[in-house]
DNA sequence: TCTGGGGTCCTAGGACCC
DNA sequence: TCTGGGGTCCTAGGACCC
């Protein structure tokens, strides 16, 4: 049996932990730049505010209903997530952290437990130690655990817990799950299934498996098998190293000059290098992209992306920053109002991989340059101790393109300055 | 009449997840 | 005025190898 523990309206719940006056009120959390809704309280959902909806189109609804609006505060959410996951780790031997607000727990070995009451204990424990409300779904496969969790969330009578054990319980659960709500079935595939008359998870479970394999490929075939109780997906205890790392932002205002764009790209490259070091990886390719808003008139629209291969895989801030800047120069076109840019690094190699091939001509930065590595370690150490951004390369700067965050809550758990402000 | 069989690597595009 | 950010996997097709 697998348990899926999923936090309710996670970002909203994080804000509520520190502002209890938000309880019972409609609350939304906005994406970077205060653009779209990325989390909604149940009250906000009831007002018809859609996930991903652009906030400016709903300004009247927000005002009339006195909706509490918060800018995204990812350092806070990341820290709260870590606390939830730590609590869950103590409740089951094997846990897979699936996303910022979800974890799968391996319930093998709990066969003699009353799973309903154990799940209720998990909810209570997480609530007590972190303040975050969660729902628990338990079933014989991960996909069925997702189905169970959805039912636990949707039906107040379940008290936040749904265990699917018997064939009858599973059958009933599948019948009440629309096909578009199945984990792994997105918009395209649900449309395709619906035209075949496959409307619910029960229909998909019973569908012709040859047809499913042909049109939904192995991924869809796996979903079908999992719905029928055959586990195809295991708990992944160790997260595999990332294959690509991306840092990108929309800008708070239009950026026109190459100089300003360079500051943004330098900052993103620096962030990518830091994330690489944290992963103990090096990247061998650097991609830079930038462009105008996609909602711009066609003649004023521009989107450019370009990739280069580094002479050696690297996670050095200076190396990646120089590379990204070179790529950007080839991408930049004068006369556009740039609204977004990003840096993506890929072609990862483990940091400790021995025997990296040397250059035939030997003029590039040596891949294992000890002094550079020590410099990066010192930089990371200072930033860890005194806060992010305490020390950085001069080229990194956010003055020109800083995203808008007008409703930002304090960093209650990760920034001394904010904690002191709260107390005052 | 009759033109093999078995592979790898890379890329682009399309789907999906949170 | 105003529309997020960060990932993964799969398939098909083309190029190459012996």
Coordinates of C-alpha atoms in Angstrom, one line a residue, chain A:
Chain A
X1 CA 0.0 0.0 0.0
X2 CA 1.1 3.6 -0.8
X3 CA 0.0 6.7 1.1
X4 CA -0.1 10.1 -0.6
X5 CA 0.0 13.0 1.8
X6 CA -0.8 16.3 0.1
X7 CA -1.0 19.7 1.8
X8 CA -4.2 21.6 1.4
X9 CA -3.9 24.8 -0.7
X10 CA -0.3 24.8 0.4
X11 CA 0.9 28.3 -0.2
X12 CA -2.2 29.8 1.3
X13 CA -1.9 27.5 4.3
X14 CA 1.7 28.7 4.8
X15 CA 0.5 32.3 4.9
X16 CA -2.3 31.4 7.3
X17 CA 0.1 29.8 9.8
X18 CA 1.6 33.2 10.4
X19 CA -1.5 35.3 9.9
X20 CA -4.4 33.4 11.6
X21 CA -6.7 36.3 10.7
X22 CA -6.7 34.8 7.2
X23 CA -8.6 31.7 8.4
X24 CA -12.1 31.5 6.9
X25 CA -11.4 34.4 4.4
X26 CA -10.8 34.1 0.7
X27 CA -7.0 34.2 0.1
X28 CA -5.0 34.0 -3.1
X29 CA -1.2 33.7 -3.6
X30 CA 0.2 35.3 -6.8
X31 CA 3.0 34.1 -9.1
X32 CA 6.2 36.1 -9.4
X33 CA 5.6 39.6 -10.6
X34 CA 2.2 39.4 -9.0
X35 CA 0.9 37.9 -12.3
X36 CA -1.4 34.8 -11.9
X37 CA -3.1 32.9 -9.1
X38 CA -1.0 30.0 -8.1
X39 CA -2.8 29.1 -4.9
X40 CA -6.4 29.7 -3.7
X41 CA -8.1 29.0 -0.4
X42 CA -11.4 27.1 -0.7
X43 CA -13.3 30.4 -0.2
X44 CA -11.3 31.9 -3.2
X45 CA -12.1 28.8 -5.3
X46 CA -15.8 29.2 -4.4
X47 CA -15.6 32.8 -5.8
X48 CA -14.7 31.3 -9.2
X49 CA -11.1 32.5 -9.2
X50 CA -9.3 30.1 -11.6
X51 CA -5.9 28.5 -11.1
X52 CA -3.5 30.3 -13.3
X53 CA -5.9 33.2 -13.9
X54 CA -4.2 36.6 -14.4
X55 CA -4.9 38.7 -11.3
X56 CA -5.5 42.0 -13.2
X57 CA -8.6 40.5 -14.9
X58 CA -10.2 39.7 -11.6
X59 CA -9.4 43.0 -9.8
X60 CA -13.1 43.8 -9.2
X61 CA -13.9 40.3 -7.8
X62 CA -10.9 40.5 -5.5
X63 CA -12.0 44.0 -4.2
X64 CA -15.7 43.3 -3.8
X65 CA -15.1 40.1 -1.8
X66 CA -12.2 41.5 0.2
X67 CA -9.9 38.7 -1.0
X68 CA -6.6 38.7 0.8
X69 CA -3.9 38.8 -1.9
X70 CA -0.3 37.7 -1.2
X71 CA 2.8 37.8 -3.4
X72 CA 4.6 34.5 -3.7
X73 CA 7.1 34.0 -0.8
X74 CA 9.0 30.9 -2.0
X75 CA 11.7 30.9 0.7
X76 CA 8.9 30.7 3.3
X77 CA 7.1 27.9 1.4
X78 CA 10.3 25.9 0.9
X79 CA 11.1 26.1 4.6
X80 CA 7.6 25.1 5.6
X81 CA 7.7 22.2 3.1
X82 CA 11.0 20.9 4.7
X83 CA 9.3 20.9 8.1
X84 CA 6.3 18.9 6.8
X85 CA 8.5 16.4 5.1
X86 CA 10.6 16.0 8.2
X87 CA 7.5 15.3 10.2
X88 CA 6.3 12.7 7.7
X89 CA 9.8 11.0 7.7
X90 CA 9.2 10.0 11.3
X91 CA 5.8 8.5 10.5
X92 CA 6.9 5.9 7.9
X93 CA 10.2 4.2 7.1
X94 CA 10.3 5.1 3.4
X95 CA 9.2 8.4 2.0
X96 CA 9.5 10.0 -1.5
X97 CA 9.2 13.8 -1.5
X98 CA 7.3 14.1 -4.7
X99 CA 6.8 17.9 -4.8
X100 CA 6.9 20.9 -2.6
X101 CA 3.6 19.9 -1.0
X102 CA 3.3 16.2 -1.6
X103 CA 5.0 13.0 -0.4
X104 CA 4.4 9.3 -1.1
X105 CA 4.9 7.0 1.9
X106 CA 5.5 3.2 1.6
X107 CA 3.0 1.5 3.8
X108 CA 4.3 -2.0 3.3
X109 CA 4.6 -3.5 6.8
X110 CA 1.6 -1.5 8.1
X111 CA -0.8 -4.4 7.1
X112 CA -1.7 -5.0 10.7
X113 CA -2.4 -1.4 11.4
X114 CA -5.7 0.2 11.2
X115 CA -4.8 2.4 8.2
X116 CA -7.7 4.8 8.7
X117 CA -6.7 5.7 12.2
X118 CA -3.0 5.8 11.3
X119 CA -3.7 8.3 8.5
X120 CA -5.7 10.4 11.0
X121 CA -2.7 10.4 13.3
X122 CA -0.5 11.5 10.5
X123 CA -2.8 14.5 9.8
X124 CA -2.9 15.5 13.4
X125 CA 0.8 15.2 13.8
X126 CA 1.6 17.4 10.8
X127 CA -1.0 19.9 11.9
X128 CA 0.5 20.1 15.4
X129 CA 4.1 20.3 14.4
X130 CA 3.8 22.7 11.4
X131 CA 0.3 24.2 11.4
X132 CA -0.3 22.9 7.9
X133 CA -3.5 21.0 7.1
X134 CA -3.0 17.9 4.9
X135 CA -5.1 15.1 3.4
X136 CA -4.1 11.5 3.2
X137 CA -5.0 8.9 0.5
X138 CA -4.0 5.3 0.8
X139 CA -4.3 2.6 -1.9
X140 CA -2.4 -0.3 -3.6
X141 CA -0.7 1.8 -6.3
X142 CA 0.5 5.4 -6.5
X143 CA -2.1 6.4 -9.0
X144 CA -4.9 4.9 -6.9
X145 CA -3.4 6.7 -3.8
X146 CA -3.8 10.0 -5.9
X147 CA -7.4 9.1 -6.6
X148 CA -7.9 8.4 -2.9
X149 CA -6.3 11.7 -1.9
X150 CA -8.6 13.6 -4.3
X151 CA -11.6 12.1 -2.6
X152 CA -10.3 12.9 0.8
X153 CA -9.9 16.5 -0.3
X154 CA -13.2 16.9 -2.0
X155 CA -15.5 15.2 0.5
X156 CA -15.7 16.8 4.0
X157 CA -17.3 13.6 5.3
X158 CA -14.0 11.8 4.8
X159 CA -12.3 13.9 7.4
X160 CA -9.3 14.3 5.2
X161 CA -8.6 10.5 4.9
X162 CA -9.5 8.0 2.2
X163 CA -8.3 4.4 2.2
X164 CA -9.0 2.2 -0.8
X165 CA -8.4 -1.4 0.1
X166 CA -11.2 -3.6 -1.2
X167 CA -12.1 -4.1 -4.9
X168 CA -15.5 -2.6 -4.2
X169 CA -14.1 0.6 -2.7
X170 CA -11.7 1.0 -5.6
X171 CA -14.4 0.5 -8.1
X172 CA -16.6 3.1 -6.5
X173 CA -13.7 5.6 -6.3
X174 CA -12.9 5.1 -9.9
X175 CA -16.5 5.7 -11.0
X176 CA -16.6 9.1 -9.2
X177 CA -13.3 10.3 -10.7
X178 CA -13.5 12.2 -14.0
X179 CA -10.9 11.1 -16.5
X180 CA -9.3 14.6 -16.6
X181 CA -8.6 14.3 -12.8
X182 CA -6.4 11.2 -13.1
X183 CA -2.7 11.7 -12.4
X184 CA -0.9 11.5 -15.7
X185 CA -3.9 12.4 -17.9
X186 CA -3.6 16.0 -19.0
X187 CA -5.8 18.2 -21.2
X188 CA -4.9 16.7 -24.6
X189 CA -5.4 13.1 -23.5
X190 CA -8.6 13.7 -21.6
X191 CA -10.1 15.3 -24.7
X192 CA -9.0 12.3 -26.8
X193 CA -10.4 9.8 -24.2
X194 CA -13.7 11.7 -24.0
X195 CA -14.2 11.5 -27.7
X196 CA -13.9 7.8 -27.3
X197 CA -16.7 7.9 -24.6
X198 CA -14.2 7.3 -21.8
X199 CA -15.4 9.8 -19.2
X200 CA -14.3 8.4 -15.8
X201 CA -11.4 6.5 -14.3
X202 CA -13.6 3.4 -14.2
X203 CA -14.1 3.7 -18.0
X204 CA -10.3 4.1 -18.6
X205 CA -9.6 1.1 -16.3
X206 CA -12.0 -1.0 -18.4
X207 CA -10.9 0.4 -21.8
X208 CA -9.3 -1.7 -24.6
X209 CA -5.6 -1.9 -23.5
X210 CA -4.3 -2.1 -27.1
X211 CA -6.0 1.1 -28.0
X212 CA -4.6 2.8 -24.9
X213 CA -1.1 1.5 -25.6
X214 CA -1.4 2.8 -29.2
X215 CA -2.7 6.3 -28.5
X216 CA -1.5 7.1 -25.0
X217 CA 1.8 5.2 -25.4
X218 CA 3.5 3.4 -22.5
X219 CA 2.8 6.3 -20.2
X220 CA -0.9 5.9 -20.6
X221 CA -0.7 2.1 -20.5
X222 CA 1.0 2.5 -17.1
X223 CA -1.7 4.7 -15.8
X224 CA -4.3 2.1 -16.9
X225 CA -2.4 -0.7 -15.2
X226 CA -2.1 1.3 -12.0
X227 CA -5.8 2.0 -12.0
X228 CA -6.4 -1.7 -12.2
X229 CA -4.2 -2.3 -9.2
X230 CA -1.0 -3.4 -10.8
X231 CA 1.8 -1.2 -9.4
X232 CA 4.1 0.1 -12.2
X233 CA 5.6 3.0 -10.2
X234 CA 7.8 2.4 -7.1
X235 CA 8.7 4.8 -4.3
X236 CA 11.8 6.6 -5.2
X237 CA 13.9 7.1 -2.1
X238 CA 16.8 9.0 -3.5
X239 CA 16.1 11.8 -5.9
X240 CA 18.1 11.3 -9.1
X241 CA 20.5 14.1 -10.0
X242 CA 18.8 16.8 -12.1
X243 CA 19.3 16.6 -15.9
X244 CA 18.8 20.3 -16.4
X245 CA 18.5 23.4 -14.2
X246 CA 16.7 26.6 -15.2
X247 CA 16.6 30.0 -13.7
X248 CA 14.3 32.5 -15.4
X249 CA 12.1 35.5 -14.5
X250 CA 9.6 37.8 -16.1
X251 CA 10.7 41.4 -15.5
X252 CA 8.8 44.0 -13.4
X253 CA 9.1 46.4 -16.4
X254 CA 10.2 46.4 -20.0
X255 CA 14.0 46.2 -20.4
X256 CA 15.5 47.7 -23.5
X257 CA 19.3 47.9 -23.3
X258 CA 21.8 45.1 -23.6
X259 CA 23.4 46.3 -20.5
X260 CA 20.3 45.8 -18.3
X261 CA 19.6 42.4 -19.9
X262 CA 23.2 41.4 -19.2
X263 CA 22.6 42.1 -15.5
X264 CA 19.6 39.9 -15.5
X265 CA 21.3 37.0 -17.4
X266 CA 24.4 37.3 -15.1
X267 CA 22.2 36.9 -12.1
X268 CA 20.4 33.9 -13.5
X269 CA 23.7 32.3 -14.5
X270 CA 25.0 32.8 -11.0
X271 CA 21.9 31.2 -9.6
X272 CA 22.3 28.2 -11.9
X273 CA 25.9 27.8 -10.9
X274 CA 24.9 27.8 -7.2
X275 CA 22.2 25.3 -7.8
X276 CA 24.7 23.1 -9.7
X277 CA 27.1 23.2 -6.8
X278 CA 24.3 22.3 -4.4
X279 CA 23.6 19.3 -6.6
X280 CA 27.3 18.3 -6.8
X281 CA 27.0 18.5 -10.6
X282 CA 28.7 20.3 -13.4
X283 CA 27.0 21.4 -16.6
X284 CA 28.4 21.1 -20.1
X285 CA 25.9 23.2 -22.0
X286 CA 24.4 26.7 -21.4
X287 CA 21.2 27.9 -23.0
X288 CA 20.1 31.5 -22.8
X289 CA 16.6 32.7 -23.8
X290 CA 15.1 36.1 -23.8
X291 CA 12.2 37.9 -25.4
X292 CA 9.2 40.2 -25.3
X293 CA 5.9 39.4 -23.8
X294 CA 4.0 36.8 -25.8
X295 CA 1.0 39.0 -25.6
X296 CA 2.8 41.8 -27.5
X297 CA 1.6 42.8 -31.0
X298 CA 3.2 40.4 -33.6
X299 CA 5.5 43.0 -35.1
X300 CA 6.8 44.0 -31.7
X301 CA 7.3 40.4 -30.6
X302 CA 10.7 38.7 -30.4
X303 CA 11.9 35.4 -28.9
X304 CA 15.4 34.2 -29.0
X305 CA 17.1 31.1 -27.6
X306 CA 20.6 29.8 -28.2
X307 CA 22.8 27.1 -26.7
X308 CA 26.6 26.6 -26.5
X309 CA 28.8 23.8 -25.3
X310 CA 31.4 24.6 -22.7
X311 CA 35.0 23.4 -23.2
X312 CA 34.7 21.7 -19.8
X313 CA 31.7 20.9 -17.7
X314 CA 31.6 23.6 -15.0
X315 CA 29.7 24.8 -11.9
X316 CA 31.8 27.9 -11.5
X317 CA 29.9 31.2 -11.3
X318 CA 32.5 33.1 -13.3
X319 CA 32.7 30.5 -16.1
X320 CA 28.9 30.2 -16.5
X321 CA 28.3 33.9 -16.3
X322 CA 30.9 34.6 -19.0
X323 CA 29.4 31.9 -21.2
X324 CA 25.9 33.1 -20.7
X325 CA 26.9 36.7 -21.5
X326 CA 28.5 35.6 -24.8
X327 CA 25.4 33.7 -25.8
X328 CA 23.2 36.7 -24.9
X329 CA 25.2 39.1 -27.1
X330 CA 24.4 36.9 -30.1
X331 CA 20.7 36.8 -29.2
X332 CA 20.1 40.5 -28.5
X333 CA 18.2 42.6 -31.0
X334 CA 17.9 46.3 -30.6
X335 CA 14.5 48.0 -30.4
X336 CA 12.5 45.5 -28.5
X337 CA 11.0 45.8 -25.0
X338 CA 12.3 42.6 -23.3
X339 CA 10.0 41.2 -20.7
X340 CA 11.6 37.9 -19.8
X341 CA 14.9 36.1 -19.8
X342 CA 16.4 32.9 -18.5
X343 CA 19.4 30.6 -18.3
X344 CA 19.2 26.8 -18.6
X345 CA 22.2 24.5 -17.9
X346 CA 22.2 20.9 -19.0
X347 CA 24.5 18.0 -20.0
X348 CA 25.2 17.3 -16.4
X349 CA 28.3 15.4 -15.1
X350 CA 28.8 14.5 -11.5
X351 CA 31.2 16.8 -9.7
X352 CA 33.4 13.9 -8.5
X353 CA 33.6 12.1 -11.8
X354 CA 37.3 11.2 -12.2
X355 CA 39.1 11.4 -15.5
X356 CA 37.5 14.4 -17.1
X357 CA 38.9 14.7 -20.6
X358 CA 41.4 17.5 -20.9
X359 CA 41.5 19.9 -23.8
X360 CA 44.0 19.0 -26.6
X361 CA 45.2 22.6 -26.6
X362 CA 45.0 23.2 -22.9
X363 CA 44.3 26.9 -22.9
X364 CA 40.9 26.8 -21.2
X365 CA 40.1 26.9 -17.5
X366 CA 41.3 23.7 -16.0
X367 CA 38.3 21.6 -15.0
X368 CA 39.4 20.9 -11.5
X369 CA 40.9 24.3 -10.7
X370 CA 41.3 24.0 -7.0
X371 CA 41.5 27.7 -6.3
X372 CA 38.3 28.4 -8.2
X373 CA 36.6 25.6 -6.3
X374 CA 37.7 27.0 -3.0
X375 CA 36.6 30.5 -4.0
X376 CA 33.1 29.2 -4.7
X377 CA 33.0 27.3 -1.5
X378 CA 33.9 30.4 0.4
X379 CA 31.2 32.4 -1.5
X380 CA 28.5 29.8 -0.7
X381 CA 29.6 29.7 2.9
X382 CA 29.3 33.5 3.4
X383 CA 25.9 33.6 1.7
X384 CA 24.7 30.6 3.7
X385 CA 25.7 32.3 7.0
X386 CA 24.8 35.9 6.3
X387 CA 21.9 35.5 3.9
X388 CA 21.6 35.1 0.1
X389 CA 23.2 37.8 -2.0
X390 CA 25.6 39.0 0.7
X391 CA 28.5 38.4 -1.7
X392 CA 28.1 38.1 -5.4
X393 CA 29.9 39.0 -8.7
X394 CA 29.6 42.7 -9.6
X395 CA 27.8 41.8 -12.9
X396 CA 24.9 40.3 -11.0
X397 CA 22.3 43.0 -10.4
X398 CA 18.5 43.2 -10.2
X399 CA 17.9 47.0 -10.2
X400 CA 16.7 47.2 -13.8
X401 CA 14.4 44.2 -14.0
X402 CA 13.4 43.3 -10.4
X403 CA 10.0 41.5 -10.4
X404 CA 7.1 43.3 -8.7
X405 CA 6.0 41.9 -5.3
X406 CA 3.6 44.4 -3.8
X407 CA 2.0 42.1 -1.2
X408 CA 5.0 40.2 0.1
X409 CA 4.7 38.7 3.5
X410 CA 7.8 38.6 5.8
X411 CA 10.2 35.7 5.6
X412 CA 9.0 34.5 9.0
X413 CA 11.3 31.4 9.2
X414 CA 14.3 32.2 7.0
X415 CA 15.4 35.8 7.6
X416 CA 16.5 37.3 11.0
X417 CA 15.7 40.8 9.9
X418 CA 12.1 39.8 9.1
X419 CA 11.7 37.9 12.4
X420 CA 12.8 40.9 14.4
X421 CA 10.4 43.2 12.4
X422 CA 7.6 40.8 13.2
X423 CA 8.4 40.9 16.9
X424 CA 8.6 44.7 17.0

